Amino acid sequence: MTLLEARELSGGYGADDVVRRVDLTVTEGQCVGVLGPNGAGKSTLLRLLAGILPTTSGMVELIGRPLATWRRREVARVIGFVPQAVSFAFPLTVAEVVQQGRAPHLGPWRPPAPRDHAAVAAAIARVGLSGRETTAVQRLSGGERQLVLLARALASEPRLLLLDEPATALDVRHQLELVAILRALVRSGVGVVLVLHDWNLALRLADRLVILKGGQVSAVGAPAEVVRPDLFREVFGVEIALVPEPGGVPLIVARSSSGMSRQGE
Amino acid sequence: MKRAADVLLVAVLLAAAATALLAAGPALSAGEALSALVGSGTSEARTIVFGLRLPRLTLGLAVGAALALAGAALQALLSNPLADPFLLGISGGGAAAATAAFAALPAMALGLVPAAAMGGAALATGLVWWMARGPLGPSSTRMILAGVAVNAAASAVILTILSVAPSPRLPGALAVTMGSLASASGPTVAWLAPYVLVPAFVLLLHGRDLGLLATGEESAAGLGVEVATVRRRVFLASAALCGGAVAFAGVIGFVGLVVPHLCRLVWGHGTRRLLPRAAIAGAALMVLGDLIAHRALAPAELPVGVVTALLGVPFFIALLRRAP
């Protein structure tokens, strides 16, 4: 079943569109990786898909209904949005931040019920932060904060997760744990759209890759179709080598910048 | 422990209110005041209790609750622990508009002073927001600097009006800048009620949204907050609370800053839990501050703004030193 479908989607900040005429579809149990150089419009695309930024043209449908007709709270019950970083002006505890994920299910007055507390505890356990519930998030490392934001989105029990570079501040062990968490979610039917910089992580996670350059789709398809040296040269300006791995998914090694002078080597 | 703190908070509020009614001055003994309160006692005692002390108490409760609630809401909305109606120039904007209204309006139209104060507070809020907003959302530093600028402009307006205003209007205009509950009367309290009750309800309604906004607008929108709508309502409600407070009690600083932070120390940082408690604590602090202002140098009376500033400034410095 199609969870989210964008057609000819354009949008940005102010007068200029950062994202232009992008098509993208996510079905249940599918993980879509969005990759591209810095400034390609990846985060903007994610905000447009979540309805946080208004579109200037094109359309987004969430479960068959135009996103613009959804109330924000209804959207937040279906889509778990994980921003790159969040400003914690006040020293909230881990549990208080994850509890925020239940807000879309609560009205303005209703206090959290046992069912909400259970969802929060499960989400904290899932990202491996059990026992840290009363720690202030300001005392956590950057990577742990990203896990708290992931737990907050999981606490809302979404059908679709949109993640903006969730692995940037994670060490290797936590990256592998993130892969395991997301794989399990995808297996259980959750749709995932993931903005990433790490190609090797993307190859191990995504069923489908969308490559953005200058706000437009440069390539789209299964990882095996997209990972081509000529595409890397065109989009990133780098030469790559594909190193075969026993599992079948090759490792990508960047060798040099094709636009860069070789005199320094 | 938090339940015990709730009980203690209500007890402090009741004790402050009882002291304000029964022991606020040497004119009546507590026994005489109590007799008047239950309907017996001399007519003079009843006049003092119902005509002076009760309105003053009610005004103190309303103004304290209004300022603390506005402070707590603005701190969350702007993700800025230093946000406060006084520091951000919102009270200043309200005071400038109220002073202008006192000086310019005919005597029969003085009921419009609160509306003018509310308009001035709303304008100041909009200005600060506009100046502080950058491409990545509002910046805390720019916001405080914008507050400094708006406060300076408001002071300039007030001083100009005081210099040129016709002299019979001066006391009313001057009182706005002082911060005092001395002008309380039955009618002023009745006038103030809608300026406090309606916006207070709006802020409490959006308590959960404000908690989400404290982690930034993008994050809040992702969790289902209609950011533009909530921001507009909270700004207007805060401006109404500050405008109402300024129109009837003048500029009283630091209540909006200190009270929410004191409550955070006890009840944590969840905004939905914080707002009602900040309102009650603000009400209690204002009544206690007014008792000190009233009695400390009796028979002379200090403006209550002096007392809240004496309490608030050291707290503000401590907060600034601790801020990351």
XYZ file of C-alpha atoms in Angstrom:
589
model
C 0.000 0.000 0.000
C 1.297 3.444 -0.906
C 1.863 5.582 2.184
C 3.243 8.733 0.635
C 3.369 9.909 -2.934
C 4.894 13.148 -4.204
C 4.304 14.271 -7.779
C 6.128 17.162 -9.469
C 6.837 18.502 -5.989
C 8.472 21.944 -5.739
C 9.072 24.150 -2.744
C 11.608 26.028 -0.653
C 12.093 29.151 1.386
C 10.898 32.511 0.113
C 10.858 33.116 -3.619
C 13.303 30.426 -4.760
C 12.375 26.770 -4.981
C 15.074 24.601 -3.423
C 13.320 21.404 -4.524
C 12.037 21.258 -8.109
C 9.581 18.828 -9.687
C 10.498 15.810 -7.576
C 8.554 12.535 -7.790
C 8.830 10.105 -4.892
C 6.760 7.183 -3.617
C 7.015 5.222 -0.357
C 5.013 2.088 0.277
C 4.487 0.122 3.481
C 7.592 -1.778 4.470
C 9.838 0.152 2.099
C 12.948 2.157 2.908
C 13.800 4.999 0.528
C 17.217 6.618 0.846
C 17.667 10.211 -0.337
C 21.261 11.123 -1.163
C 23.026 13.996 -2.843
C 25.688 16.650 -2.382
C 25.442 19.378 0.266
C 22.791 21.904 -0.680
C 21.008 19.489 -3.034
C 17.697 20.044 -1.220
C 17.508 16.770 0.729
C 16.371 18.250 4.055
C 14.007 20.611 2.243
C 12.462 17.648 0.416
C 11.922 15.876 3.744
C 10.219 18.979 5.206
C 7.976 19.223 2.144
C 7.057 15.544 2.456
C 6.221 16.048 6.149
C 4.093 19.095 5.316
C 6.272 21.303 7.521
C 7.141 23.515 4.557
C 4.388 24.560 2.147
C 4.740 23.364 -1.423
C 4.785 25.915 -4.229
C 3.596 23.459 -6.881
C 2.988 19.774 -7.352
C 1.333 17.665 -4.700
C 1.888 15.213 -1.880
C -0.629 12.516 -0.985
C -0.553 10.785 2.390
C -2.440 7.462 2.356
C -4.346 8.518 -0.745
C -5.426 11.939 0.550
C -3.775 15.271 -0.351
C -1.453 16.234 2.504
C -2.771 19.809 2.448
C -6.190 18.573 3.604
C -4.782 16.848 6.698
C -4.673 18.587 10.066
C -1.122 18.770 11.442
C -1.961 16.600 14.432
C -3.411 13.903 12.160
C -0.229 14.008 10.057
C 1.899 13.642 13.181
C -0.010 10.480 14.148
C 0.992 8.883 10.836
C 4.407 10.445 10.113
C 7.240 10.363 12.641
C 9.559 13.218 11.667
C 13.127 13.136 13.009
C 14.884 16.460 12.416
C 18.654 16.648 12.142
C 18.961 18.426 15.474
C 16.703 20.106 17.990
C 17.478 23.079 20.201
C 17.077 22.124 23.826
C 16.766 25.508 25.523
C 15.596 23.831 28.726
C 17.152 20.761 30.363
C 14.344 18.307 29.619
C 14.945 14.716 30.639
C 15.181 11.861 28.131
C 11.734 10.637 29.238
C 10.203 14.123 28.869
C 11.521 14.475 25.314
C 10.373 10.997 24.260
C 7.008 11.697 25.916
C 6.584 14.566 23.435
C 6.155 11.901 20.775
C 2.786 11.048 22.329
C 1.510 14.615 21.936
C -0.258 13.932 18.606
C -2.367 11.275 20.383
C -3.302 13.490 23.336
C -5.611 16.488 23.237
C -4.726 19.798 24.841
C -5.873 18.699 28.306
C -5.578 14.887 28.548
C -2.628 13.723 30.643
C -0.683 10.677 29.403
C -2.395 7.348 30.168
C -0.639 4.033 30.994
C -0.794 3.183 27.269
C 1.233 6.348 26.497
C 3.783 5.608 29.207
C 4.190 2.087 27.819
C 4.844 3.417 24.293
C 7.448 5.820 25.693
C 9.207 3.095 27.685
C 9.220 0.796 24.630
C 10.696 3.519 22.417
C 13.430 4.328 24.936
C 14.267 0.632 25.256
C 14.342 0.225 21.472
C 17.109 2.826 21.040
C 19.035 1.373 23.983
C 18.617 4.271 26.403
C 16.807 2.374 29.181
C 18.094 3.496 32.560
C 18.814 7.005 31.231
C 15.209 8.246 31.466
C 15.906 10.913 34.064
C 19.138 12.196 32.455
C 18.908 15.745 31.072
C 19.265 15.658 27.272
C 21.748 18.521 27.469
C 24.130 16.137 29.248
C 23.983 13.559 26.439
C 26.431 13.283 23.561
C 25.370 14.388 20.070
C 24.827 10.774 19.030
C 22.709 9.969 22.076
C 20.590 13.022 21.369
C 19.927 11.703 17.864
C 18.799 8.426 19.424
C 16.481 10.358 21.768
C 14.931 12.113 18.751
C 14.491 8.732 17.033
C 12.851 7.371 20.206
C 10.547 10.396 20.300
C 9.377 9.622 16.771
C 8.990 5.913 17.578
C 6.880 6.751 20.638
C 4.228 8.169 18.317
C 3.971 4.701 16.701
C 4.100 6.097 13.156
C 3.324 4.267 9.921
C 5.950 6.338 8.119
C 9.274 7.628 9.432
C 11.081 10.588 7.854
C 14.656 10.855 9.134
C 17.064 13.685 8.366
C 20.637 12.417 8.625
C 19.966 10.312 11.729
C 23.406 8.675 11.682
C 25.657 11.729 11.354
C 26.718 11.899 15.006
C 26.585 8.164 15.696
C 29.656 6.033 16.296
C 30.058 2.787 14.362
C 28.332 0.599 16.943
C 25.360 2.952 17.185
C 25.188 3.179 13.387
C 24.849 -0.586 13.195
C 22.194 -0.484 15.917
C 20.342 2.179 13.943
C 20.451 -0.065 10.875
C 19.025 -2.937 12.944
C 16.254 -0.761 14.421
C 15.232 0.623 11.034
C 15.356 -2.790 9.359
C 13.087 -4.238 12.041
C 10.668 -1.335 11.577
C 10.618 -1.775 7.813
C 10.007 -5.522 8.254
C 7.027 -4.708 10.467
C 5.531 -2.626 7.642
C 6.686 0.899 8.531
C 7.698 3.047 5.554
C 10.963 4.958 5.922
C 12.438 7.926 4.048
C 15.997 8.535 5.072
C 18.289 11.435 4.172
C 21.864 10.219 4.390
C 25.399 11.171 3.465
C 26.864 7.745 4.104
C 26.495 5.694 0.897
C 27.555 2.440 2.444
C 24.915 2.823 5.143
C 22.346 3.691 2.481
C 23.215 0.588 0.439
C 22.674 -1.603 3.491
C 19.377 -0.009 4.457
C 17.469 1.276 1.474
C 15.334 -0.662 -0.989
C 15.312 2.331 -3.277
C 17.597 5.342 -3.685
C 16.721 8.835 -4.877
C 19.701 10.978 -5.870
C 19.165 14.730 -5.756
C 21.315 17.394 -7.371
C 20.374 21.056 -7.484
C 16.934 20.259 -6.115
C 16.109 17.802 -8.912
C 16.178 14.023 -9.154
C 19.352 12.883 -10.930
C 18.718 9.184 -10.561
C 16.249 6.876 -8.905
C 16.060 3.130 -8.565
C 17.236 0.076 -6.678
C 20.716 0.517 -5.156
C 22.323 -1.774 -7.750
C 20.947 0.395 -10.561
C 22.009 3.689 -9.033
C 25.501 2.950 -7.749
C 27.440 3.644 -10.947
C 30.806 5.413 -11.287
C 29.470 7.712 -14.023
C 26.651 8.922 -11.738
C 29.099 9.711 -8.942
C 31.275 11.635 -11.382
C 28.274 13.614 -12.598
C 26.549 14.282 -9.247
C 29.402 14.482 -6.742
C 32.405 15.070 -8.987
C 34.270 12.089 -7.478
C 35.736 8.885 -8.817
C 34.677 5.762 -6.922
C 35.660 2.160 -6.783
C 33.212 -0.621 -5.902
C 34.775 -3.223 -3.643
C 32.878 -6.561 -3.739
C 31.713 -7.845 -0.360
C 30.676 -11.401 0.559
C 27.064 -10.372 1.295
C 26.608 -9.112 -2.252
C 26.368 -5.418 -1.370
C 29.598 -3.755 -2.559
C 31.555 -1.193 -0.545
C 31.955 2.213 -2.149
C 35.370 3.803 -1.837
C 35.860 7.390 -3.018
C 39.268 7.647 -4.714
C 39.627 11.215 -5.814
C 37.719 14.321 -6.666
C 37.495 14.394 -10.471
C 37.414 18.186 -10.531
C 40.397 18.540 -8.185
C 43.976 19.175 -9.302
C 46.148 16.110 -8.850
C 49.279 18.140 -8.224
C 49.085 17.706 -4.466
C 49.178 13.904 -4.654
C 7.072 15.178 46.263
C 5.506 17.205 43.442
C 2.064 16.715 44.969
C 3.412 18.021 48.278
C 4.830 21.012 46.387
C 1.397 21.631 44.840
C -0.201 21.627 48.300
C 2.522 23.944 49.625
C 2.040 26.334 46.696
C -1.693 26.626 47.334
C -1.010 27.045 51.069
C 1.413 29.912 50.366
C -1.144 31.560 48.091
C -3.884 31.267 50.718
C -1.564 32.526 53.478
C -0.523 35.517 51.343
C -4.141 36.305 50.532
C -5.199 35.991 54.170
C -2.348 38.254 55.291
C -3.262 40.821 52.631
C -6.872 40.863 53.810
C -6.346 40.642 57.556
C -2.993 42.240 58.339
C -2.095 44.594 55.483
C -1.935 47.754 57.596
C -2.168 49.297 61.040
C -5.661 50.754 60.495
C -7.398 47.527 61.508
C -6.539 44.665 63.821
C -6.728 41.190 62.283
C -9.795 40.480 64.441
C -11.598 43.595 63.216
C -10.738 42.745 59.619
C -12.002 39.187 60.094
C -15.293 40.443 61.575
C -15.703 42.767 58.607
C -14.963 39.941 56.213
C -17.716 37.722 57.650
C -20.234 40.575 57.493
C -20.142 42.060 60.985
C -17.758 44.724 62.287
C -17.880 48.472 61.856
C -18.778 50.064 58.547
C -15.326 51.663 58.471
C -13.720 48.233 58.777
C -15.945 46.875 56.012
C -14.992 49.795 53.778
C -11.279 49.125 54.338
C -11.570 45.390 53.759
C -13.994 45.375 50.821
C -13.226 48.761 49.305
C -9.425 48.771 49.602
C -7.853 45.474 50.624
C -9.948 43.035 48.597
C -9.580 44.948 45.282
C -5.868 45.376 45.907
C -5.501 41.680 46.684
C -7.469 40.707 43.575
C -5.441 43.075 41.390
C -2.199 41.656 42.824
C -3.334 38.070 42.182
C -4.411 38.889 38.625
C -1.313 40.910 37.694
C 1.095 38.379 39.242
C -0.615 35.462 37.504
C -0.746 37.369 34.202
C 2.951 38.291 34.174
C 4.169 34.858 35.296
C 1.944 33.093 32.771
C 3.051 35.390 29.933
C 6.711 34.872 30.913
C 6.405 31.078 31.027
C 4.578 31.029 27.679
C 7.065 33.356 25.954
C 10.049 31.386 27.258
C 8.619 28.247 25.655
C 7.391 29.895 22.453
C 10.726 31.593 21.809
C 12.876 28.679 23.141
C 14.607 31.274 25.262
C 15.009 30.991 29.051
C 15.654 34.749 29.269
C 12.362 35.726 27.623
C 10.294 37.926 29.917
C 7.643 40.558 29.127
C 9.784 43.204 30.835
C 13.139 42.332 29.235
C 11.630 41.888 25.770
C 10.138 45.375 25.896
C 6.541 44.091 25.813
C 5.664 45.759 29.122
C 7.567 48.856 27.919
C 5.549 48.980 24.698
C 2.351 48.610 26.708
C 3.459 51.345 29.118
C 4.300 53.751 26.298
C 0.891 53.225 24.710
C -0.883 53.472 28.081
C 0.991 56.708 28.924
C 0.048 58.148 25.543
C -3.570 57.139 26.115
C -3.619 58.752 29.567
C -2.221 61.952 28.132
C -4.262 62.146 24.955
C -7.669 60.594 25.633
C -10.536 62.629 27.060
C -11.374 61.713 30.661
C -14.509 59.770 29.687
C -12.523 57.508 27.363
C -9.943 56.410 29.945
C -11.523 52.948 29.928
C -9.676 52.500 26.647
C -6.271 52.708 28.372
C -6.018 48.901 28.759
C -6.878 48.404 25.103
C -4.161 50.911 24.184
C -1.707 49.150 26.490
C -2.581 45.838 24.913
C -2.069 47.316 21.444
C 1.301 48.744 22.478
C 2.326 45.421 24.006
C 1.279 43.581 20.838
C 3.197 46.050 18.673
C 6.317 45.667 20.823
C 5.985 41.868 20.659
C 5.730 41.996 16.871
C 8.721 44.318 16.610
C 10.914 42.137 18.821
C 9.892 39.050 16.865
C 10.574 40.737 13.537
C 14.003 41.972 14.647
C 15.041 38.658 16.208
C 13.980 36.430 13.329
C 16.782 35.196 11.124
C 16.914 32.583 8.344
C 17.257 29.820 10.962
C 14.450 31.015 13.246
C 14.614 33.508 16.076
C 18.009 34.032 17.687
C 18.140 34.396 21.479
C 20.824 37.060 21.360
C 19.062 39.142 18.735
C 15.863 38.818 20.694
C 17.316 40.221 23.911
C 19.012 43.021 21.922
C 15.711 43.739 20.191
C 14.115 43.947 23.654
C 16.760 46.479 24.687
C 15.983 48.561 21.593
C 12.215 48.403 22.106
C 12.618 49.277 25.802
C 14.782 52.284 24.871
C 12.218 53.448 22.333
C 9.379 52.973 24.840
C 11.286 54.971 27.493
C 11.854 57.757 24.991
C 8.137 57.866 24.145
C 7.152 57.855 27.824
C 9.623 60.625 28.773
C 8.496 62.752 25.838
C 4.851 62.390 26.824
C 5.608 63.149 30.486
C 7.461 66.295 29.368
C 4.655 67.641 27.213
C 1.478 66.114 28.725
C -1.052 68.497 30.282
C -0.356 68.538 34.020
C -3.664 67.107 35.373
C -2.968 63.926 33.480
C 0.594 63.524 34.752
C -0.152 61.428 37.864
C -1.989 58.774 35.848
C 0.718 58.679 33.206
C 3.501 58.608 35.792
C 1.851 55.778 37.738
C 2.157 53.539 34.667
C 5.932 53.770 34.775
C 6.161 53.103 38.526
C 4.533 49.715 39.004
C 2.113 49.834 41.890
C -1.126 48.209 42.993
C -2.250 51.340 44.851
C -4.841 52.328 42.261
C -6.873 49.152 42.828
C -10.622 49.552 43.150
C -13.669 47.397 42.478
C -14.200 48.780 38.960
C -10.513 48.421 37.941
C -10.590 44.767 38.945
C -13.781 44.230 36.955
C -12.166 45.918 33.948
C -9.054 43.779 34.239
C -10.868 40.420 34.461
C -11.355 39.811 30.716
C -7.778 40.907 29.980
C -6.534 38.122 32.250
C -9.094 35.330 32.097
C -9.474 34.984 28.319
C -5.744 35.019 27.426
C -4.925 32.819 30.428
C -7.363 30.237 29.075
C -5.749 30.481 25.617
C -2.267 29.903 27.041
C -3.383 26.972 29.193
C -5.150 25.480 26.152
C -1.858 25.584 24.248
C 0.302 24.361 27.141
C 1.217 21.120 25.410
C 1.906 22.896 22.084
C 4.157 25.373 23.907
C 6.136 22.523 25.420
C 6.760 21.205 21.907
C 7.621 24.681 20.593
C 10.286 24.980 23.293
C 12.306 22.509 21.192
C 12.031 24.640 18.049
C 9.443 25.278 15.348
C 10.459 22.509 12.944
C 10.417 19.971 15.726
C 7.020 21.198 16.981
C 5.491 21.166 13.498
C 6.694 17.572 13.087
C 4.808 16.695 16.284
C 1.537 18.121 15.059
C 1.611 21.756 16.217
C -0.017 24.293 13.867
C 2.959 26.559 14.466
C 1.753 29.771 12.804
C -1.664 29.631 14.490
C -0.319 28.810 17.932
C 2.410 31.450 17.668
C -0.111 34.131 16.723
C -2.478 33.187 19.551
C 0.263 32.973 22.164
C 1.746 36.327 21.117
C -1.659 38.001 21.275
C -2.566 36.353 24.581
C 0.784 37.331 26.127
C 0.407 40.880 24.840
C -3.115 41.047 26.317
C -1.889 39.775 29.695
C 1.025 42.222 29.759
C -1.074 45.100 28.419
C -3.765 44.473 31.023
C -1.192 44.239 33.808
C 0.564 47.429 32.687
C -2.659 49.402 32.306
C -3.801 48.666 35.880
C -0.557 48.198 37.784
C 2.155 49.794 35.649
C 5.439 48.191 34.649
C 6.423 45.459 37.095
C 9.608 43.730 36.085
C 11.079 40.265 36.500
C 7.958 38.443 37.763
C 7.620 36.895 34.312
C 11.261 35.822 34.398
C 11.773 34.657 37.967
C 8.533 32.840 38.702
C 8.619 30.342 35.796
C 12.230 29.448 36.595
C 11.500 28.969 40.297
C 8.632 26.674 39.302
C 10.913 24.750 36.913
C 13.244 24.018 39.828
C 10.355 22.309 41.623
C 8.104 20.856 38.909
C 10.545 20.307 36.036
C 10.469 21.750 32.539
C 7.257 20.295 31.087
C 5.373 23.408 29.954
C 1.871 21.985 30.339
C 2.488 21.278 34.027
C 4.397 24.517 34.454
C 1.864 27.078 33.214
C -0.879 26.766 35.873
C 1.683 26.526 38.655
C 3.557 29.575 37.394
C 0.257 31.480 37.394
C -0.474 30.544 41.019
C 3.114 31.224 42.128
C 3.137 34.573 40.301
C -0.085 35.549 42.028
C 1.326 34.603 45.431
C 4.649 36.385 44.808
C 2.933 39.568 43.690
C 0.715 39.674 46.792
C 3.721 39.038 49.060
C 5.802 41.628 47.179
C 3.006 44.144 47.553
C 2.797 43.459 51.294
C 6.543 44.155 51.554
C 6.196 47.286 49.388
C 3.313 48.413 51.546
C 4.788 47.699 54.962
C 8.610 47.790 54.706
C 8.993 51.576 54.936
C 5.512 52.402 56.336
C 4.019 54.963 56.332
C 5.864 55.528 53.026
C 4.938 53.030 50.291
C 7.377 51.583 47.780
C 6.200 50.776 44.259
C 5.843 46.989 44.086
C 8.027 47.073 40.948
C 10.941 48.080 43.187
C 10.471 44.987 45.331
C 10.169 42.607 42.361
C 13.258 44.195 40.775
C 15.242 43.802 44.016
C 14.240 40.123 44.046
C 14.582 39.617 40.309
C 17.845 41.255 39.310
C 20.152 38.942 41.304
C 18.173 36.005 39.970
C 18.545 37.261 36.409
C 22.315 37.648 36.829
C 22.576 34.105 38.200
C 20.548 32.783 35.268
C 22.657 34.664 32.740
C 25.845 33.267 34.244
C 24.475 29.720 34.054
C 23.114 29.980 30.497
C 25.099 27.909 27.984
